[in-house]
GROMACS .gro file of C-alpha atoms in nm:
model
  212
    1UNK     CA    1  12.457  10.270  13.758
    2UNK     CA    2  12.204  10.076  13.537
    3UNK     CA    3  12.017   9.965  13.831
    4UNK     CA    4  11.862  10.310  13.842
    5UNK     CA    5  11.709  10.278  13.487
    6UNK     CA    6  11.330  10.252  13.524
    7UNK     CA    7  11.022  10.208  13.310
    8UNK     CA    8  10.753  10.472  13.336
    9UNK     CA    9  10.484  10.220  13.422
   10UNK     CA   10  10.226  10.434  13.588
   11UNK     CA   11  10.173  10.165  13.846
   12UNK     CA   12  10.076   9.909  13.574
   13UNK     CA   13  10.260   9.590  13.544
   14UNK     CA   14  10.205   9.476  13.181
   15UNK     CA   15  10.496   9.232  13.157
   16UNK     CA   16  10.660   8.981  13.396
   17UNK     CA   17  10.991   9.178  13.341
   18UNK     CA   18  10.834   9.530  13.368
   19UNK     CA   19  10.730   9.603  13.718
   20UNK     CA   20  10.456   9.851  13.830
   21UNK     CA   21  10.720  10.034  14.033
   22UNK     CA   22  10.932  10.095  13.725
   23UNK     CA   23  11.185   9.824  13.773
   24UNK     CA   24  11.313   9.650  13.461
   25UNK     CA   25  11.406   9.292  13.521
   26UNK     CA   26  11.704   9.214  13.285
   27UNK     CA   27  12.036   9.048  13.340
   28UNK     CA   28  12.210   9.320  13.126
   29UNK     CA   29  12.082   9.580  13.386
   30UNK     CA   30  12.208   9.357  13.675
   31UNK     CA   31  11.844   9.324  13.804
   32UNK     CA   32  11.826   8.955  13.724
   33UNK     CA   33  12.068   8.663  13.747
   34UNK     CA   34  12.286   8.564  13.450
   35UNK     CA   35  12.631   8.473  13.337
   36UNK     CA   36  12.917   8.719  13.332
   37UNK     CA   37  12.877   8.776  12.957
   38UNK     CA   38  12.498   8.853  13.008
   39UNK     CA   39  12.551   9.122  13.275
   40UNK     CA   40  12.647   9.486  13.226
   41UNK     CA   41  13.021   9.528  13.154
   42UNK     CA   42  13.143   9.897  13.197
   43UNK     CA   43  13.311  10.022  12.891
   44UNK     CA   44  13.174   9.732  12.682
   45UNK     CA   45  12.796   9.720  12.714
   46UNK     CA   46  12.599   9.979  12.536
   47UNK     CA   47  12.247  10.138  12.541
   48UNK     CA   48  12.177   9.978  12.211
   49UNK     CA   49  12.229   9.636  12.371
   50UNK     CA   50  11.970   9.731  12.643
   51UNK     CA   51  11.714   9.834  12.387
   52UNK     CA   52  11.761   9.524  12.168
   53UNK     CA   53  11.745   9.299  12.479
   54UNK     CA   54  11.420   9.459  12.591
   55UNK     CA   55  11.272   9.426  12.249
   56UNK     CA   56  11.374   9.067  12.194
   57UNK     CA   57  11.364   8.916  12.536
   58UNK     CA   58  11.087   9.118  12.705
   59UNK     CA   59  10.854   9.245  12.442
   60UNK     CA   60  10.782   8.909  12.280
   61UNK     CA   61  10.463   8.744  12.147
   62UNK     CA   62  10.412   8.533  12.457
   63UNK     CA   63  10.538   8.726  12.764
   64UNK     CA   64  10.350   8.490  12.997
   65UNK     CA   65  10.640   8.245  12.958
   66UNK     CA   66  10.900   8.499  13.064
   67UNK     CA   67  10.812   8.393  13.419
   68UNK     CA   68  11.063   8.113  13.512
   69UNK     CA   69  10.787   7.907  13.678
   70UNK     CA   70  10.566   7.911  13.373
   71UNK     CA   71  10.832   7.861  13.101
   72UNK     CA   72  10.796   7.483  13.128
   73UNK     CA   73  10.428   7.494  13.037
   74UNK     CA   74  10.496   7.646  12.690
   75UNK     CA   75  10.334   7.425  12.424
   76UNK     CA   76  10.090   7.265  12.664
   77UNK     CA   77   9.715   7.321  12.632
   78UNK     CA   78   9.689   7.482  12.970
   79UNK     CA   79   9.996   7.692  12.925
   80UNK     CA   80   9.884   7.825  12.597
   81UNK     CA   81   9.539   7.909  12.731
   82UNK     CA   82   9.697   8.100  13.018
   83UNK     CA   83   9.929   8.278  12.781
   84UNK     CA   84   9.641   8.393  12.570
   85UNK     CA   85   9.447   8.522  12.878
   86UNK     CA   86   9.775   8.693  12.989
   87UNK     CA   87   9.801   8.864  12.637
   88UNK     CA   88   9.448   8.988  12.667
   89UNK     CA   89   9.516   9.148  13.004
   90UNK     CA   90   9.843   9.283  12.871
   91UNK     CA   91   9.666   9.447  12.587
   92UNK     CA   92   9.415   9.627  12.815
   93UNK     CA   93   9.700   9.744  13.025
   94UNK     CA   94   9.882   9.861  12.712
   95UNK     CA   95   9.583  10.080  12.618
   96UNK     CA   96   9.575  10.224  12.967
   97UNK     CA   97   9.952  10.296  12.941
   98UNK     CA   98   9.896  10.471  12.613
   99UNK     CA   99   9.642  10.708  12.787
  100UNK     CA  100   9.877  10.754  13.078
  101UNK     CA  101  10.160  10.842  12.853
  102UNK     CA  102   9.960  11.099  12.660
  103UNK     CA  103   9.846  11.259  12.980
  104UNK     CA  104  10.194  11.249  13.142
  105UNK     CA  105  10.456  11.220  12.876
  106UNK     CA  106  10.816  11.170  13.001
  107UNK     CA  107  11.012  11.498  13.039
  108UNK     CA  108  11.179  11.604  12.721
  109UNK     CA  109  10.978  11.344  12.515
  110UNK     CA  110  10.660  11.542  12.487
  111UNK     CA  111  10.696  11.609  12.118
  112UNK     CA  112  10.788  11.253  12.042
  113UNK     CA  113  10.475  11.119  12.227
  114UNK     CA  114  10.237  11.359  12.054
  115UNK     CA  115  10.392  11.283  11.711
  116UNK     CA  116  10.384  10.903  11.761
  117UNK     CA  117  10.029  10.879  11.874
  118UNK     CA  118   9.897  11.133  11.626
  119UNK     CA  119  10.046  10.940  11.334
  120UNK     CA  120   9.967  10.595  11.461
  121UNK     CA  121   9.625  10.663  11.617
  122UNK     CA  122   9.421  10.499  11.339
  123UNK     CA  123   9.649  10.192  11.324
  124UNK     CA  124   9.613  10.136  11.691
  125UNK     CA  125   9.233  10.187  11.685
  126UNK     CA  126   9.208   9.943  11.377
  127UNK     CA  127   9.387   9.676  11.587
  128UNK     CA  128   9.161   9.742  11.880
  129UNK     CA  129   8.845   9.716  11.651
  130UNK     CA  130   8.966   9.382  11.512
  131UNK     CA  131   9.028   9.246  11.863
  132UNK     CA  132   8.675   9.360  11.969
  133UNK     CA  133   8.542   9.166  11.664
  134UNK     CA  134   8.705   8.852  11.774
  135UNK     CA  135   9.056   8.844  11.626
  136UNK     CA  136   9.306   8.686  11.870
  137UNK     CA  137   9.523   8.940  12.044
  138UNK     CA  138   9.876   8.957  11.884
  139UNK     CA  139   9.754   8.840  11.532
  140UNK     CA  140   9.689   9.181  11.376
  141UNK     CA  141   9.967   9.380  11.202
  142UNK     CA  142   9.862   9.712  11.040
  143UNK     CA  143   9.531   9.594  10.918
  144UNK     CA  144   9.646   9.247  10.817
  145UNK     CA  145   9.613   8.923  11.008
  146UNK     CA  146   9.931   8.738  11.103
  147UNK     CA  147   9.916   8.423  11.295
  148UNK     CA  148  10.127   8.411  11.613
  149UNK     CA  149  10.114   8.040  11.618
  150UNK     CA  150   9.953   7.761  11.428
  151UNK     CA  151   9.647   7.755  11.653
  152UNK     CA  152   9.486   8.099  11.593
  153UNK     CA  153   9.223   8.125  11.867
  154UNK     CA  154   8.960   8.396  11.936
  155UNK     CA  155   8.951   8.678  12.193
  156UNK     CA  156   8.722   8.616  12.496
  157UNK     CA  157   8.388   8.790  12.543
  158UNK     CA  158   8.513   8.949  12.871
  159UNK     CA  159   8.822   9.089  12.694
  160UNK     CA  160   8.607   9.239  12.412
  161UNK     CA  161   8.375   9.408  12.670
  162UNK     CA  162   8.655   9.550  12.868
  163UNK     CA  163   8.845   9.669  12.562
  164UNK     CA  164   8.543   9.859  12.428
  165UNK     CA  165   8.532  10.047  12.754
  166UNK     CA  166   8.892  10.160  12.739
  167UNK     CA  167   8.895  10.222  12.362
  168UNK     CA  168   8.616  10.479  12.417
  169UNK     CA  169   8.852  10.655  12.660
  170UNK     CA  170   9.142  10.615  12.419
  171UNK     CA  171   8.947  10.782  12.140
  172UNK     CA  172   8.892  11.091  12.367
  173UNK     CA  173   9.275  11.117  12.419
  174UNK     CA  174   9.348  11.089  12.052
  175UNK     CA  175   9.089  11.363  11.973
  176UNK     CA  176   9.256  11.582  12.223
  177UNK     CA  177   9.558  11.554  12.001
  178UNK     CA  178   9.359  11.659  11.698
  179UNK     CA  179   9.321  11.312  11.540
  180UNK     CA  180   9.011  11.306  11.319
  181UNK     CA  181   8.767  11.024  11.240
  182UNK     CA  182   8.836  10.822  11.562
  183UNK     CA  183   8.481  10.728  11.653
  184UNK     CA  184   8.428  10.505  11.342
  185UNK     CA  185   8.658  10.253  11.513
  186UNK     CA  186   8.411  10.201  11.805
  187UNK     CA  187   8.106  10.146  11.595
  188UNK     CA  188   8.020   9.790  11.495
  189UNK     CA  189   8.110   9.685  11.141
  190UNK     CA  190   7.780   9.642  10.946
  191UNK     CA  191   7.715   9.289  10.837
  192UNK     CA  192   7.724   9.265  10.456
  193UNK     CA  193   7.396   9.178  10.289
  194UNK     CA  194   7.395   8.838  10.119
  195UNK     CA  195   7.217   8.845   9.779
  196UNK     CA  196   7.063   8.506   9.689
  197UNK     CA  197   6.899   8.397   9.361
  198UNK     CA  198   6.556   8.243   9.429
  199UNK     CA  199   6.530   7.887   9.320
  200UNK     CA  200   6.245   7.796   9.079
  201UNK     CA  201   5.952   7.610   9.226
  202UNK     CA  202   5.888   7.243   9.126
  203UNK     CA  203   5.579   7.353   8.913
  204UNK     CA  204   5.804   7.591   8.712
  205UNK     CA  205   6.062   7.319   8.668
  206UNK     CA  206   5.792   7.088   8.520
  207UNK     CA  207   5.660   7.362   8.295
  208UNK     CA  208   6.011   7.437   8.170
  209UNK     CA  209   6.076   7.068   8.090
  210UNK     CA  210   5.743   7.041   7.917
  211UNK     CA  211   5.840   7.321   7.672
  212UNK     CA  212   6.158   7.153   7.585
   0.00000   0.00000   0.00000
């Protein structure tokens, strides 16, 4: 029975469709309303369909609008502002989920968890660093900036402060896995020095003209 499928949430609800108790709200799993074709059909529906549905319908760029009551506010100033705020909170919960997963990996997936976070630790921390420096959540992709929408705002000061606190804890978990050079991602990026050429004084200008 697909109703028994659950998400290892660790008590954290980081998406309207992923409950803190592990429930996954999706028509294909018969946990949400939908047409006959959208629901699970024994002998026809597959696990691949479940994974693709979760990836495309749940783990999207703006999960705030997954809530039926908020979908109508998409594109409005207030709706987009709330969506950005939701994304910031979601990213904090995602970082906490990473730590929870490393501490308590799902049974039989221990090696997969270690391998994934060991190989992706620097990419994850690079994204965190960019967000702490003001890049809007959801706009960073492996060191490059990619706009989620045409607006392209900035992350809030509260989010940046909260994220720094959790990134320090995340670094410790990565170091337990043997990942090196993690602390460089929590130190501020030095401001590059600007070299300027001094402008000649008025007296020098007059002298130069006189020589000509």
